[in-house]
Amino acid sequence: DASEAEEETQEKQPTEKPSTQTQPEKRKRVTENTLKAKKKKKNDQKECIIPQKKETEDEKSTKPKKKRKKKKKTITDVLSSSEPKPGCSADLQNLVTQYFSDKRSVIEQEELKLLDSCFLSSNDLTHTLSSYLKQVCPKWAKIQKQHTEMSSVVLLIVCSSALRTIELIKQLTAFKGGAKAIKLFAKHIKIEEQVKLLQKGVTHIGVGTPGRINALIEKEGLNLKALRYMVLDWNWRDQKLRRMVDIPEVKLDFMKLLESGVLNGCKEDKVKIGLF
């Protein structure tokens, strides 16, 4: 019996061993084959996709080139790459002639031209507002005392925004002395309130935007009878590097203000313009 059992186990052993060895080997071969097949597919797909991508990139690269040619440089682009230059009387004169070139006849355009004597010396970018005004209005204390006209100002400072107006009024402290200054802008201030303030007492300096100044002149809340100096906040630039005259709506209001009596005042030698 023992010898028969040994023979049986000897016969079983060789038959069991190959079965345990062949199964994992087959699995390995199957997995290797499937991986190779997948890699081939991926490679085949990559080979097919690459030329298509190149074609679409070539097509796309031609389209934006056309758009770039059409794109115009903005004021911000130009000014960010160049140093700002101080404004002068010729700059204002050129602006006036360009603006009215298609709105006035040749004879009327000649009448708009201002002599050099109509201008105060321009700011060379080294002055503060107070130091500039001290230079161009050396007899300010005397002028201030002589001014008694209601609803009018001796000095008018024109700028682009309400925030800039407040900033400029703060800068006036060293110059104005006992003079009274008024804010002339539309933001948070009703026009009726400004008319009342101008009628209440003598106001020497007006600081504000051309839009609100025009509105006050139209409503007869402000007149230019006593005006002797008009200072333009010419060189200051906003976050987009735009000057007052680079902003379309402000420029339009400013031109209207010049026409409302400032240019005539300059010709009659009553008003002088300064570019700060």
PDB file of N, CA and C in Angstrom, residues 41-94:
ATOM      1  N   LYS A  41      -1.113  51.490 -30.842  1.00  0.00           N
ATOM      2  CA  LYS A  41      -2.291  52.323 -31.162  1.00  0.00           C
ATOM      3  C   LYS A  41      -2.027  53.785 -30.837  1.00  0.00           C
ATOM      4  N   LYS A  42      -1.451  53.998 -29.645  1.00  0.00           N
ATOM      5  CA  LYS A  42      -1.155  55.372 -29.219  1.00  0.00           C
ATOM      6  C   LYS A  42      -0.176  56.041 -30.170  1.00  0.00           C
ATOM      7  N   ASN A  43       0.870  55.273 -30.526  1.00  0.00           N
ATOM      8  CA  ASN A  43       1.868  55.804 -31.456  1.00  0.00           C
ATOM      9  C   ASN A  43       1.270  56.115 -32.816  1.00  0.00           C
ATOM     10  N   ASP A  44       0.396  55.195 -33.245  1.00  0.00           N
ATOM     11  CA  ASP A  44      -0.285  55.396 -34.535  1.00  0.00           C
ATOM     12  C   ASP A  44      -1.169  56.639 -34.497  1.00  0.00           C
ATOM     13  N   GLN A  45      -1.874  56.801 -33.348  1.00  0.00           N
ATOM     14  CA  GLN A  45      -2.762  57.968 -33.179  1.00  0.00           C
ATOM     15  C   GLN A  45      -1.951  59.260 -33.147  1.00  0.00           C
ATOM     16  N   LYS A  46      -0.808  59.236 -32.407  1.00  0.00           N
ATOM     17  CA  LYS A  46       0.052  60.410 -32.324  1.00  0.00           C
ATOM     18  C   LYS A  46       0.568  60.811 -33.696  1.00  0.00           C
ATOM     19  N   GLU A  47       0.985  59.803 -34.448  1.00  0.00           N
ATOM     20  CA  GLU A  47       1.507  60.071 -35.794  1.00  0.00           C
ATOM     21  C   GLU A  47       0.448  60.716 -36.690  1.00  0.00           C
ATOM     22  N   CYS A  48      -0.799  60.303 -36.498  1.00  0.00           N
ATOM     23  CA  CYS A  48      -1.896  60.853 -37.299  1.00  0.00           C
ATOM     24  C   CYS A  48      -2.256  62.277 -36.861  1.00  0.00           C
ATOM     25  N   ILE A  49      -2.185  62.547 -35.544  1.00  0.00           N
ATOM     26  CA  ILE A  49      -2.629  63.830 -35.000  1.00  0.00           C
ATOM     27  C   ILE A  49      -1.614  64.937 -35.268  1.00  0.00           C
ATOM     28  N   ILE A  50      -0.331  64.660 -35.185  1.00  0.00           N
ATOM     29  CA  ILE A  50       0.719  65.684 -35.301  1.00  0.00           C
ATOM     30  C   ILE A  50       0.591  66.535 -36.571  1.00  0.00           C
ATOM     31  N   PRO A  51       0.473  65.927 -37.751  1.00  0.00           N
ATOM     32  CA  PRO A  51       0.357  66.790 -38.938  1.00  0.00           C
ATOM     33  C   PRO A  51      -0.904  67.654 -38.957  1.00  0.00           C
ATOM     34  N   GLN A  52      -2.003  67.132 -38.373  1.00  0.00           N
ATOM     35  CA  GLN A  52      -3.251  67.914 -38.309  1.00  0.00           C
ATOM     36  C   GLN A  52      -3.073  69.164 -37.452  1.00  0.00           C
ATOM     37  N   LYS A  53      -2.367  69.022 -36.300  1.00  0.00           N
ATOM     38  CA  LYS A  53      -2.115  70.144 -35.412  1.00  0.00           C
ATOM     39  C   LYS A  53      -1.295  71.209 -36.119  1.00  0.00           C
ATOM     40  N   LYS A  54      -0.294  70.761 -36.849  1.00  0.00           N
ATOM     41  CA  LYS A  54       0.567  71.697 -37.575  1.00  0.00           C
ATOM     42  C   LYS A  54      -0.229  72.510 -38.585  1.00  0.00           C
ATOM     43  N   GLU A  55      -1.139  71.848 -39.239  1.00  0.00           N
ATOM     44  CA  GLU A  55      -1.963  72.520 -40.246  1.00  0.00           C
ATOM     45  C   GLU A  55      -2.849  73.606 -39.611  1.00  0.00           C
ATOM     46  N   THR A  56      -3.469  73.224 -38.467  1.00  0.00           N
ATOM     47  CA  THR A  56      -4.361  74.192 -37.802  1.00  0.00           C
ATOM     48  C   THR A  56      -3.573  75.362 -37.224  1.00  0.00           C
ATOM     49  N   GLU A  57      -2.365  75.074 -36.701  1.00  0.00           N
ATOM     50  CA  GLU A  57      -1.521  76.143 -36.168  1.00  0.00           C
ATOM     51  C   GLU A  57      -1.084  77.102 -37.269  1.00  0.00           C
ATOM     52  N   ASP A  58      -0.770  76.536 -38.431  1.00  0.00           N
ATOM     53  CA  ASP A  58      -0.388  77.366 -39.580  1.00  0.00           C
ATOM     54  C   ASP A  58      -1.534  78.265 -40.021  1.00  0.00           C
ATOM     55  N   GLU A  59      -2.740  77.672 -40.000  1.00  0.00           N
ATOM     56  CA  GLU A  59      -3.932  78.444 -40.393  1.00  0.00           C
ATOM     57  C   GLU A  59      -4.197  79.581 -39.399  1.00  0.00           C
ATOM     58  N   LYS A  60      -4.070  79.224 -38.090  1.00  0.00           N
ATOM     59  CA  LYS A  60      -4.327  80.220 -37.042  1.00  0.00           C
ATOM     60  C   LYS A  60      -3.290  81.342 -37.076  1.00  0.00           C
ATOM     61  N   SER A  61      -2.030  80.981 -37.329  1.00  0.00           N
ATOM     62  CA  SER A  61      -0.951  81.970 -37.315  1.00  0.00           C
ATOM     63  C   SER A  61      -1.127  83.050 -38.378  1.00  0.00           C
ATOM     64  N   THR A  62      -1.798  82.699 -39.453  1.00  0.00           N
ATOM     65  CA  THR A  62      -2.031  83.694 -40.520  1.00  0.00           C
ATOM     66  C   THR A  62      -3.148  84.680 -40.157  1.00  0.00           C
ATOM     67  N   LYS A  63      -4.134  84.239 -39.370  1.00  0.00           N
ATOM     68  CA  LYS A  63      -5.287  85.101 -39.040  1.00  0.00           C
ATOM     69  C   LYS A  63      -4.941  86.270 -38.122  1.00  0.00           C
ATOM     70  N   PRO A  64      -4.278  86.032 -36.950  1.00  0.00           N
ATOM     71  CA  PRO A  64      -4.004  87.174 -36.069  1.00  0.00           C
ATOM     72  C   PRO A  64      -3.068  88.223 -36.657  1.00  0.00           C
ATOM     73  N   LYS A  65      -2.232  87.835 -37.624  1.00  0.00           N
ATOM     74  CA  LYS A  65      -1.330  88.789 -38.261  1.00  0.00           C
ATOM     75  C   LYS A  65      -2.107  89.913 -38.930  1.00  0.00           C
ATOM     76  N   LYS A  66      -3.213  89.568 -39.560  1.00  0.00           N
ATOM     77  CA  LYS A  66      -4.064  90.553 -40.226  1.00  0.00           C
ATOM     78  C   LYS A  66      -4.674  91.513 -39.200  1.00  0.00           C
ATOM     79  N   LYS A  67      -5.112  90.953 -38.056  1.00  0.00           N
ATOM     80  CA  LYS A  67      -5.731  91.757 -37.002  1.00  0.00           C
ATOM     81  C   LYS A  67      -4.717  92.725 -36.387  1.00  0.00           C
ATOM     82  N   ARG A  68      -3.488  92.269 -36.222  1.00  0.00           N
ATOM     83  CA  ARG A  68      -2.442  93.098 -35.625  1.00  0.00           C
ATOM     84  C   ARG A  68      -2.146  94.329 -36.470  1.00  0.00           C
ATOM     85  N   LYS A  69      -2.215  94.170 -37.757  1.00  0.00           N
ATOM     86  CA  LYS A  69      -1.973  95.286 -38.669  1.00  0.00           C
ATOM     87  C   LYS A  69      -3.033  96.367 -38.503  1.00  0.00           C
ATOM     88  N   LYS A  70      -4.271  95.944 -38.264  1.00  0.00           N
ATOM     89  CA  LYS A  70      -5.389  96.876 -38.131  1.00  0.00           C
ATOM     90  C   LYS A  70      -5.392  97.605 -36.793  1.00  0.00           C
ATOM     91  N   LYS A  71      -4.795  96.976 -35.764  1.00  0.00           N
ATOM     92  CA  LYS A  71      -4.832  97.523 -34.412  1.00  0.00           C
ATOM     93  C   LYS A  71      -4.059  98.846 -34.325  1.00  0.00           C
ATOM     94  N   LYS A  72      -4.722  99.875 -33.809  1.00  0.00           N
ATOM     95  CA  LYS A  72      -4.108 101.190 -33.667  1.00  0.00           C
ATOM     96  C   LYS A  72      -3.523 101.351 -32.270  1.00  0.00           C
ATOM     97  N   LYS A  73      -2.459 102.113 -32.184  1.00  0.00           N
ATOM     98  CA  LYS A  73      -1.829 102.382 -30.883  1.00  0.00           C
ATOM     99  C   LYS A  73      -2.681 103.382 -30.101  1.00  0.00           C
ATOM    100  N   THR A  74      -2.900 103.085 -28.829  1.00  0.00           N
ATOM    101  CA  THR A  74      -3.668 103.996 -27.972  1.00  0.00           C
ATOM    102  C   THR A  74      -2.730 105.048 -27.385  1.00  0.00           C
ATOM    103  N   ILE A  75      -3.323 106.062 -26.753  1.00  0.00           N
ATOM    104  CA  ILE A  75      -2.537 107.121 -26.111  1.00  0.00           C
ATOM    105  C   ILE A  75      -1.649 106.510 -25.025  1.00  0.00           C
ATOM    106  N   THR A  76      -2.218 105.537 -24.289  1.00  0.00           N
ATOM    107  CA  THR A  76      -1.483 104.868 -23.211  1.00  0.00           C
ATOM    108  C   THR A  76      -0.255 104.146 -23.762  1.00  0.00           C
ATOM    109  N   ASP A  77      -0.399 103.456 -24.900  1.00  0.00           N
ATOM    110  CA  ASP A  77       0.722 102.734 -25.524  1.00  0.00           C
ATOM    111  C   ASP A  77       1.844 103.688 -25.902  1.00  0.00           C
ATOM    112  N   VAL A  78       1.458 104.798 -26.513  1.00  0.00           N
ATOM    113  CA  VAL A  78       2.446 105.782 -26.983  1.00  0.00           C
ATOM    114  C   VAL A  78       3.174 106.432 -25.806  1.00  0.00           C
ATOM    115  N   LEU A  79       2.414 106.873 -24.803  1.00  0.00           N
ATOM    116  CA  LEU A  79       2.993 107.610 -23.683  1.00  0.00           C
ATOM    117  C   LEU A  79       3.798 106.733 -22.730  1.00  0.00           C
ATOM    118  N   SER A  80       3.410 105.458 -22.602  1.00  0.00           N
ATOM    119  CA  SER A  80       4.148 104.561 -21.703  1.00  0.00           C
ATOM    120  C   SER A  80       5.558 104.284 -22.216  1.00  0.00           C
ATOM    121  N   SER A  81       5.762 104.451 -23.535  1.00  0.00           N
ATOM    122  CA  SER A  81       7.080 104.198 -24.123  1.00  0.00           C
ATOM    123  C   SER A  81       7.876 105.486 -24.356  1.00  0.00           C
ATOM    124  N   SER A  82       7.315 106.632 -23.973  1.00  0.00           N
ATOM    125  CA  SER A  82       8.019 107.905 -24.143  1.00  0.00           C
ATOM    126  C   SER A  82       7.820 108.807 -22.922  1.00  0.00           C
ATOM    127  N   GLU A  83       8.796 109.652 -22.669  1.00  0.00           N
ATOM    128  CA  GLU A  83       8.716 110.558 -21.523  1.00  0.00           C
ATOM    129  C   GLU A  83       7.745 111.712 -21.817  1.00  0.00           C
ATOM    130  N   PRO A  84       6.905 112.080 -20.841  1.00  0.00           N
ATOM    131  CA  PRO A  84       5.964 113.185 -21.080  1.00  0.00           C
ATOM    132  C   PRO A  84       6.686 114.520 -21.232  1.00  0.00           C
ATOM    133  N   LYS A  85       6.250 115.315 -22.196  1.00  0.00           N
ATOM    134  CA  LYS A  85       6.839 116.636 -22.438  1.00  0.00           C
ATOM    135  C   LYS A  85       5.899 117.712 -21.892  1.00  0.00           C
ATOM    136  N   PRO A  86       6.457 118.774 -21.309  1.00  0.00           N
ATOM    137  CA  PRO A  86       5.591 119.841 -20.799  1.00  0.00           C
ATOM    138  C   PRO A  86       4.865 120.564 -21.924  1.00  0.00           C
ATOM    139  N   GLY A  87       3.605 120.912 -21.675  1.00  0.00           N
ATOM    140  CA  GLY A  87       2.807 121.604 -22.679  1.00  0.00           C
ATOM    141  C   GLY A  87       3.240 123.051 -22.840  1.00  0.00           C
ATOM    142  N   CYS A  88       3.001 123.608 -24.028  1.00  0.00           N
ATOM    143  CA  CYS A  88       3.313 125.011 -24.280  1.00  0.00           C
ATOM    144  C   CYS A  88       2.155 125.663 -25.045  1.00  0.00           C
ATOM    145  N   SER A  89       2.234 126.970 -25.227  1.00  0.00           N
ATOM    146  CA  SER A  89       1.146 127.709 -25.884  1.00  0.00           C
ATOM    147  C   SER A  89       0.844 127.184 -27.285  1.00  0.00           C
ATOM    148  N   ALA A  90       1.868 126.726 -28.002  1.00  0.00           N
ATOM    149  CA  ALA A  90       1.693 126.188 -29.366  1.00  0.00           C
ATOM    150  C   ALA A  90       0.810 124.942 -29.358  1.00  0.00           C
ATOM    151  N   ASP A  91       0.905 124.138 -28.289  1.00  0.00           N
ATOM    152  CA  ASP A  91       0.094 122.911 -28.172  1.00  0.00           C
ATOM    153  C   ASP A  91      -1.390 123.251 -28.104  1.00  0.00           C
ATOM    154  N   LEU A  92      -1.725 124.253 -27.320  1.00  0.00           N
ATOM    155  CA  LEU A  92      -3.125 124.676 -27.200  1.00  0.00           C
ATOM    156  C   LEU A  92      -3.611 125.300 -28.513  1.00  0.00           C
ATOM    157  N   GLN A  93      -2.756 126.106 -29.131  1.00  0.00           N
ATOM    158  CA  GLN A  93      -3.113 126.740 -30.392  1.00  0.00           C
ATOM    159  C   GLN A  93      -3.383 125.701 -31.484  1.00  0.00           C
ATOM    160  N   ASN A  94      -2.536 124.666 -31.543  1.00  0.00           N
ATOM    161  CA  ASN A  94      -2.705 123.573 -32.519  1.00  0.00           C
ATOM    162  C   ASN A  94      -3.993 122.797 -32.267  1.00  0.00           C
TER     163      ASN A  94
END
